[in-house]
C-alpha cells in the first residue's frame, strides 16, 4: 500500500519596513499592519530607532546626523567589514545610512520585503544589489506621495528599482502620473489605494443628530500642506454667518502648533476651535463618529507637495459625515462635488463659508451626500477587496 504524501506549504518570511513604530507612525500604515494580522499574515517589522521590546520588531539604529552614525560604527566582524566597504558603492553608503540599515540583514533573510515609502525601498534595493539581501528576495515598494517629489529627488533617483524591485504600489491616478516622471519601467505597477477596514468602523458608535453644537473636525499633521490656517479663516467667517454653536476640533501634532494657537487667539476663536493634539487611531475614529462635518482645506505647499489621498477623508465618509474639502492632489478622486461631498475653493473663502453655512442650517438636506459617500468608500476603498492582491502576492 502506497503512503499518501501530504505537501506542506512552506511559511514565507516577510518583512515590512516602515519609518517609525511609535506615535509618529502614519495611521494608514497602522491600519494596514492591523489588517495583515487579522488576515493571519505572519510578518516581522523593521523601523528606525525602535526602542521597544516587542517580539518580531527590529530596529535600524540610525543617527540623526553623520557624526552620530559614525560614533555607532563597530567593524568588529568580517561581515560588518564586508558590509561597510560594499555599501560605499552608493551615496547612501558614504553617509552610513545604507550600512546601518544593512546590519539587520547580516543575520536575517526574507522571501518578501514590503517597503513603505520609495526612499526606504531604495535602501533595500541597494542592499540587494550588493548581495547583502538575497537575489531571490522579492521587493515591494509602496509610494505615498512625499517620496514622489521629482524636484527633490531627481528623475533617476529610483532607477535601481528597474534591476532589483518586483512590485511598485501607488494609490491614486495622481501618484501614477508622478511615477511616470521617474525612470521606473521594469517593476510591475499596482494601483492599491489607501483603504479602510470596515470591521473597525462597526466598533464605534455614531451619533449624528445636531443638538446644541455643530461639530466640525479635521485630522492631520500640523504642517503647511494640510491648510489649517485656511480652515481657521473659514471658521471665523462661518461664526459671523450662523447663530448655531460651532466646535471645530483639529487632531494632530506638528511644527505649526504655536502659529495656529496664535491665530486662534487673534481671530477670537478660543471657544470655537480645539487643538486636541495627537490621538490614537481608535480615539480618532470615536471622535469622527461623534462629529457632523469633516473639513479638509489642504493645499499645495511651497515644495510642491500635496495630499495623495487622505485616510481621514475616507474614514469620515464611511462614518457618515458630510465632507467639505478642497480639490487638491488626489483628494478630488475621492470627494466628488455634489455627489458624495462638497468641494470648496481655498481662494474663495466667502463662497466656501456660505457653503458651510448651508450645510449647518440644512443638515438633513444633505443626507444623500452622506449615503453616497458611504457607498462610494465601501465599493472602492474597502481593505477586504483592495488589499487582496497584496495578500495573494505575499502568500
XYZ file of N, CA and C in Angstrom, residues 151-330:
540
model
N 11.435 67.261 -7.908
C 12.351 68.375 -7.680
C 13.364 68.034 -6.596
N 12.926 67.284 -5.616
C 13.805 66.918 -4.501
C 14.717 65.742 -4.843
N 14.173 64.747 -5.567
C 14.918 63.501 -5.749
C 15.553 63.337 -7.128
N 15.001 63.959 -8.149
C 15.599 63.808 -9.472
C 15.022 62.619 -10.218
N 15.030 62.714 -11.531
C 14.384 61.721 -12.389
C 14.939 60.315 -12.197
N 16.256 60.181 -11.991
C 16.894 58.866 -11.923
C 17.044 58.331 -10.509
N 16.433 58.997 -9.539
C 16.648 58.633 -8.138
C 16.277 57.172 -7.856
N 15.226 56.678 -8.490
C 14.760 55.311 -8.232
C 15.124 54.345 -9.359
N 16.098 54.687 -10.187
C 16.412 53.848 -11.349
C 16.857 52.439 -10.947
N 17.416 52.271 -9.761
C 17.850 50.942 -9.318
C 16.659 49.991 -9.159
N 15.442 50.544 -9.064
C 14.259 49.695 -8.962
C 14.111 48.805 -10.194
N 14.599 49.274 -11.337
C 14.475 48.506 -12.576
C 15.273 47.209 -12.527
N 16.270 47.137 -11.660
C 17.084 45.935 -11.537
C 16.694 45.075 -10.344
N 16.194 45.695 -9.282
C 16.075 44.954 -8.031
C 14.667 44.855 -7.436
N 13.698 45.590 -7.955
C 12.363 45.634 -7.339
C 11.346 44.928 -8.237
N 10.489 44.114 -7.605
C 9.490 43.361 -8.362
C 8.165 44.102 -8.515
N 7.717 44.800 -7.463
C 6.414 45.464 -7.488
C 6.520 46.889 -6.962
N 5.832 47.810 -7.636
C 5.680 49.183 -7.177
C 4.193 49.450 -6.997
N 3.827 49.947 -5.811
C 2.429 50.214 -5.487
C 2.204 51.719 -5.385
N 1.146 52.190 -6.016
C 0.755 53.598 -5.904
C -0.733 53.636 -5.572
N -1.208 54.764 -5.046
C -2.553 54.795 -4.514
C -3.577 55.618 -5.273
N -3.128 56.457 -6.202
C -4.067 57.339 -6.894
C -3.586 57.595 -8.313
N -4.465 58.128 -9.132
C -4.081 58.473 -10.509
C -2.993 59.544 -10.501
N -3.067 60.474 -9.541
C -2.035 61.496 -9.423
C -0.685 60.863 -9.126
N -0.656 59.909 -8.198
C 0.606 59.234 -7.866
C 1.174 58.521 -9.086
N 0.300 57.922 -9.899
C 0.772 57.240 -11.108
C 1.396 58.240 -12.077
N 0.769 59.399 -12.237
C 1.331 60.411 -13.139
C 2.697 60.883 -12.642
N 2.834 61.033 -11.335
C 4.123 61.440 -10.776
C 5.179 60.342 -10.959
N 4.752 59.093 -10.842
C 5.683 57.975 -11.055
C 6.267 57.999 -12.462
N 5.450 58.437 -13.427
C 5.910 58.468 -14.817
C 7.053 59.463 -15.026
N 7.233 60.390 -14.090
C 8.312 61.363 -14.207
C 9.649 60.780 -13.763
N 9.604 59.589 -13.166
C 10.839 58.901 -12.771
C 11.103 57.769 -13.756
N 12.365 57.359 -13.835
C 12.726 56.284 -14.764
C 12.521 54.924 -14.100
N 11.265 54.620 -13.763
C 10.903 53.319 -13.189
C 10.063 52.602 -14.241
N 10.641 51.600 -14.902
C 9.954 50.965 -16.020
C 9.771 49.457 -15.856
N 10.638 48.787 -15.118
C 10.620 47.323 -15.060
C 9.679 46.732 -14.009
N 9.587 47.258 -12.792
C 8.711 46.626 -11.808
C 7.247 46.655 -12.254
N 6.475 45.686 -11.769
C 5.052 45.660 -12.069
C 4.345 46.712 -11.225
N 3.558 47.563 -11.895
C 2.833 48.621 -11.189
C 1.463 48.117 -10.741
N 1.123 48.389 -9.478
C -0.163 48.006 -8.923
C -0.820 49.226 -8.302
N -2.059 49.512 -8.720
C -2.801 50.597 -8.079
C -3.562 50.015 -6.889
N -3.102 50.358 -5.694
C -3.736 49.886 -4.466
C -3.904 51.099 -3.554
N -5.051 51.731 -3.591
C -5.239 52.945 -2.793
C -5.247 52.664 -1.300
N -4.874 53.670 -0.521
C -5.043 53.592 0.918
C -6.515 53.328 1.188
N -6.791 52.324 1.995
C -8.168 51.893 2.210
C -8.438 51.718 3.700
N -9.669 51.369 4.024
C -10.044 51.267 5.427
C -10.647 49.897 5.732
N -10.483 49.498 6.984
C -11.016 48.239 7.483
C -12.402 48.518 8.056
N -13.428 48.131 7.327
C -14.791 48.453 7.739
C -15.190 47.766 9.038
N -14.509 46.674 9.374
C -14.854 45.997 10.630
C -14.537 46.872 11.834
N -13.532 47.731 11.715
C -13.192 48.631 12.818
C -14.242 49.726 12.982
N -14.870 50.115 11.894
C -15.874 51.173 11.976
C -17.123 50.705 12.707
N -17.380 49.401 12.673
C -18.548 48.881 13.376
C -18.373 48.936 14.889
N -17.121 49.129 15.335
C -16.836 49.144 16.768
C -17.095 50.507 17.401
N -17.337 51.539 16.589
C -17.565 52.879 17.140
C -19.025 53.273 16.939
N -19.603 53.900 17.952
C -20.999 54.328 17.863
C -21.086 55.634 17.084
N -22.225 55.867 16.445
C -22.402 57.057 15.637
C -23.630 57.831 16.106
N -23.404 59.061 16.473
C -24.499 59.934 16.869
C -24.447 61.153 15.959
N -25.444 61.296 15.064
C -25.309 62.273 14.004
C -26.267 63.455 14.102
N -27.290 63.365 14.934
C -28.238 64.476 15.023
C -27.573 65.710 15.615
N -27.850 66.859 15.016
C -27.340 68.117 15.557
C -28.251 68.558 16.699
N -27.663 68.712 17.851
C -28.426 69.173 19.013
C -28.031 70.615 19.307
N -27.192 70.820 20.306
C -26.803 72.191 20.649
C -25.616 72.690 19.832
N -24.713 71.781 19.470
C -23.452 72.186 18.858
C -23.197 71.433 17.568
N -22.789 72.165 16.542
C -22.342 71.552 15.291
C -20.859 71.246 15.437
N -20.506 69.968 15.283
C -19.121 69.542 15.474
C -18.444 69.328 14.128
N -17.450 70.173 13.884
C -16.610 70.019 12.698
C -15.278 69.437 13.141
N -14.628 68.716 12.248
C -13.379 68.067 12.630
C -12.422 68.008 11.453
N -11.126 68.036 11.765
C -10.065 67.845 10.780
C -8.983 67.001 11.434
N -8.420 66.070 10.687
C -7.381 65.188 11.216
C -6.156 65.270 10.318
N -5.011 65.558 10.895
C -3.790 65.618 10.092
C -2.678 66.354 10.801
N -1.463 66.068 10.381
C -0.301 66.746 10.966
C -0.403 68.254 10.762
N 0.119 68.980 11.710
C 0.080 70.447 11.638
C 1.244 70.929 10.788
N 1.069 70.767 9.481
C 2.082 71.158 8.506
C 1.386 71.954 7.406
N 2.138 72.741 6.609
C 1.519 73.649 5.638
C 0.545 73.001 4.665
N 0.881 71.819 4.115
C 0.036 71.272 3.058
C -1.361 70.875 3.544
N -1.559 70.784 4.870
C -2.887 70.467 5.405
C -3.802 71.694 5.427
N -3.229 72.889 5.292
C -4.040 74.098 5.147
C -4.867 74.485 6.360
N -4.377 74.239 7.554
C -5.155 74.528 8.755
C -5.437 76.023 8.945
N -4.520 76.863 8.506
C -4.754 78.310 8.637
C -5.952 78.742 7.800
N -6.109 78.150 6.641
C -7.279 78.441 5.803
C -8.552 78.011 6.520
N -8.487 76.844 7.167
C -9.654 76.352 7.898
C -10.051 77.312 9.013
N -9.068 77.876 9.710
C -9.372 78.823 10.786
C -10.017 80.092 10.235
N -9.525 80.582 9.114
C -10.154 81.750 8.482
C -11.594 81.447 8.079
N -11.813 80.233 7.618
C -13.145 79.811 7.204
C -14.097 79.741 8.406
N -13.611 79.204 9.510
C -14.434 79.116 10.721
C -14.749 80.516 11.249
N -13.796 81.427 11.126
C -14.017 82.800 11.565
C -15.155 83.452 10.780
N -15.204 83.217 9.468
C -16.289 83.742 8.635
C -17.613 83.054 8.957
N -17.543 81.742 9.156
C -18.755 80.980 9.444
C -19.399 81.440 10.753
N -18.574 81.763 11.720
C -19.071 82.216 13.019
C -19.971 83.444 12.877
N -19.657 84.289 11.903
C -20.446 85.511 11.688
C -21.745 85.245 10.939
N -21.839 84.066 10.286
C -22.968 83.793 9.413
C -24.059 82.943 10.057
N -23.776 82.324 11.191
C -24.744 81.409 11.782
C -24.926 81.678 13.268
N -26.095 81.379 13.745
C -26.372 81.508 15.180
C -26.100 80.201 15.915
N -25.809 79.160 15.165
C -25.551 77.866 15.780
C -24.191 77.858 16.476
N -24.103 77.087 17.536
C -22.843 76.946 18.253
C -21.932 76.012 17.469
N -20.673 76.420 17.303
C -19.709 75.667 16.485
C -18.563 75.178 17.362
N -18.148 73.933 17.127
C -16.909 73.426 17.711
C -16.108 72.747 16.606
N -14.940 73.299 16.307
C -14.055 72.757 15.278
C -12.840 72.149 15.969
N -12.720 70.832 15.889
C -11.596 70.147 16.529
C -10.566 69.741 15.489
N -9.307 70.078 15.761
C -8.192 69.695 14.890
C -7.356 68.668 15.649
N -7.278 67.462 15.105
C -6.497 66.389 15.720
C -5.172 66.251 14.990
N -4.080 66.332 15.733
C -2.758 66.173 15.127
C -1.722 67.050 15.782
N -0.470 66.671 15.604
C 0.659 67.455 16.109
C 1.529 67.902 14.940
N 2.391 68.870 15.214
C 3.302 69.329 14.173
C 3.909 70.665 14.514
N 4.834 71.095 13.664
C 5.625 72.290 13.977
C 4.817 73.589 13.866
N 3.624 73.537 13.296
C 2.801 74.748 13.184
C 1.879 74.963 14.386
N 2.020 74.153 15.415
C 1.099 74.233 16.554
C 1.069 75.636 17.167
N 2.236 76.204 17.455
C 2.292 77.533 18.089
C 1.668 78.599 17.199
N 1.967 78.532 15.897
C 1.415 79.505 14.957
C -0.107 79.407 14.902
N -0.629 78.195 14.955
C -2.079 78.013 14.924
C -2.724 78.491 16.223
N -2.060 78.247 17.342
C -2.569 78.740 18.625
C -2.659 80.262 18.618
N -1.633 80.915 18.066
C -1.637 82.381 17.986
C -2.747 82.882 17.056
N -2.969 82.165 15.961
C -4.008 82.585 15.019
C -5.396 82.422 15.641
N -5.584 81.368 16.382
C -6.869 81.145 17.062
C -7.175 82.310 18.006
N -6.164 82.743 18.745
C -6.350 83.884 19.657
C -6.618 85.174 18.890
N -5.860 85.376 17.804
C -6.015 86.603 17.015
C -7.408 86.707 16.392
N -7.980 85.565 16.039
C -9.315 85.552 15.428
C -10.431 85.466 16.463
N -10.050 85.341 17.716
C -11.053 85.242 18.772
C -11.860 83.954 18.713
N -11.190 82.850 18.390
C -11.874 81.566 18.220
C -11.576 80.584 19.346
N -11.195 81.087 20.513
C -10.834 80.194 21.619
C -11.971 79.256 22.002
N -13.211 79.710 21.876
C -14.351 78.869 22.238
C -14.794 77.945 21.100
N -14.425 78.302 19.883
C -14.891 77.547 18.721
C -13.890 76.510 18.220
N -12.620 76.660 18.555
C -11.595 75.778 17.991
C -10.829 75.073 19.097
N -10.649 73.780 18.925
C -9.893 72.962 19.873
C -8.755 72.269 19.144
N -7.519 72.554 19.568
C -6.355 71.800 19.088
C -6.125 70.667 20.083
N -6.545 69.470 19.712
C -6.507 68.373 20.688
C -5.243 67.539 20.634
N -4.322 67.846 19.698
C -3.065 67.112 19.641
C -3.225 65.710 19.072
N -2.220 64.883 19.339
C -2.208 63.518 18.812
C -3.231 62.659 19.536
N -3.892 61.773 18.790
C -4.780 60.763 19.362
C -4.493 59.422 18.705
N -4.749 58.355 19.427
C -4.629 57.031 18.832
C -5.665 56.892 17.718
N -5.430 55.931 16.826
C -6.348 55.752 15.706
C -7.750 55.395 16.199
N -7.846 54.574 17.224
C -9.155 54.222 17.773
C -9.876 55.459 18.304
N -9.144 56.341 18.972
C -9.752 57.563 19.503
C -10.149 58.526 18.385
N -9.356 58.534 17.321
C -9.716 59.362 16.156
C -11.054 58.898 15.581
N -11.201 57.587 15.437
C -12.449 57.055 14.889
C -13.643 57.399 15.782
N -13.456 57.310 17.083
C -14.541 57.643 18.008
C -14.914 59.122 17.903
N -13.897 59.976 17.764
C -14.169 61.410 17.644
C -14.868 61.718 16.321
N -14.417 61.079 15.249
C -15.089 61.243 13.953
C -16.554 60.821 14.043
N -16.796 59.714 14.715
C -18.148 59.176 14.795
C -19.106 60.120 15.508
N -18.580 60.973 16.378
C -19.416 61.922 17.093
C -19.468 63.305 16.479
N -18.947 63.425 15.253
C -18.894 64.725 14.582
C -19.883 64.774 13.416
N -20.100 65.968 12.894
C -21.067 66.173 11.817
C -20.422 66.466 10.458
N -19.382 67.293 10.481
C -18.770 67.756 9.232
C -17.262 67.527 9.295
N -16.726 66.924 8.238
C -15.272 66.797 8.129
C -14.773 67.895 7.200
N -13.876 68.725 7.693
C -13.379 69.864 6.926
C -11.914 69.652 6.567
N -11.646 69.565 5.279
C -10.265 69.421 4.806
C -9.942 70.579 3.868
N -8.965 71.386 4.252
C -8.599 72.569 3.463
C -7.152 72.478 2.984
N -6.762 71.299 2.519
C -5.399 71.083 2.058
C -5.031 71.924 0.850
N -3.728 72.184 0.720
C -3.189 72.996 -0.374
C -1.895 72.347 -0.872
N -1.345 72.922 -1.912
C -0.002 72.547 -2.358
C 0.999 73.406 -1.602
N 1.984 72.774 -0.931
C 2.933 73.561 -0.153
C 4.032 74.136 -1.046
N 4.955 74.862 -0.455
C 5.979 75.569 -1.240
C 6.946 74.625 -1.955
N 6.993 73.369 -1.516
C 7.847 72.381 -2.183
C 7.089 71.582 -3.236
N 5.825 71.970 -3.471
C 5.029 71.285 -4.476
C 4.346 70.026 -3.977
N 4.394 69.767 -2.687
C 3.793 68.554 -2.137
C 2.299 68.742 -1.901
N 1.545 67.667 -2.136
C 0.101 67.688 -1.933
C -0.333 66.370 -1.303
N -1.551 66.346 -0.833
C -2.142 65.114 -0.300
C -2.414 64.169 -1.460
N -1.908 62.935 -1.354
C -2.154 61.949 -2.400
C -3.558 61.367 -2.313
N -4.057 61.134 -1.072
C -5.404 60.604 -0.876
C -6.045 61.210 0.367
N -5.614 60.762 1.519
C -6.178 61.240 2.778
C -7.046 60.181 3.434
N -6.446 59.405 4.333
C -7.179 58.350 5.025
C -8.339 58.908 5.837
N -8.120 60.045 6.508
C -9.177 60.608 7.352
C -10.393 61.013 6.523
N -10.184 61.489 5.298
C -11.305 61.794 4.408
C -12.169 60.548 4.188
N -11.494 59.428 3.907
C -12.207 58.178 3.661
C -12.966 57.723 4.896
N -12.318 57.800 6.051
C -12.964 57.351 7.275
C -14.162 58.226 7.621
N -14.021 59.529 7.399
C -15.144 60.435 7.659
C -16.324 60.111 6.746
N -16.049 59.839 5.484
C -17.116 59.494 4.543
C -17.790 58.184 4.949
N -16.974 57.197 5.332
C -17.515 55.895 5.710
C -18.339 55.965 6.988
N -18.023 56.926 7.851
C -18.735 57.081 9.113
C -19.943 58.011 9.000
N -20.209 58.521 7.801
C -21.425 59.279 7.580
C -21.349 60.762 7.854
N -20.137 61.336 7.859
C -20.014 62.778 7.999
C -20.215 63.434 6.633
N -20.600 64.697 6.653
C -20.581 65.487 5.429
C -19.154 65.985 5.243
N -18.541 65.659 4.118
C -17.157 66.034 3.867
C -17.113 67.282 2.994
N -16.422 68.294 3.516
C -16.211 69.550 2.797
C -14.707 69.659 2.569
N -14.285 69.725 1.317
C -12.859 69.597 1.020
C -12.447 70.476 -0.151
N -11.170 70.839 -0.140
C -10.567 71.451 -1.322
C -10.238 70.342 -2.322
N -10.179 70.705 -3.581
C -9.847 69.746 -4.640
C -8.355 69.854 -4.903
N -7.573 69.130 -4.101
C -6.125 69.222 -4.191
C -5.534 67.818 -4.247
N -4.470 67.671 -5.021
C -3.805 66.378 -5.111
C -4.746 65.280 -5.563
N -4.719 64.160 -4.843
C -5.573 63.034 -5.183
C -6.898 63.031 -4.459
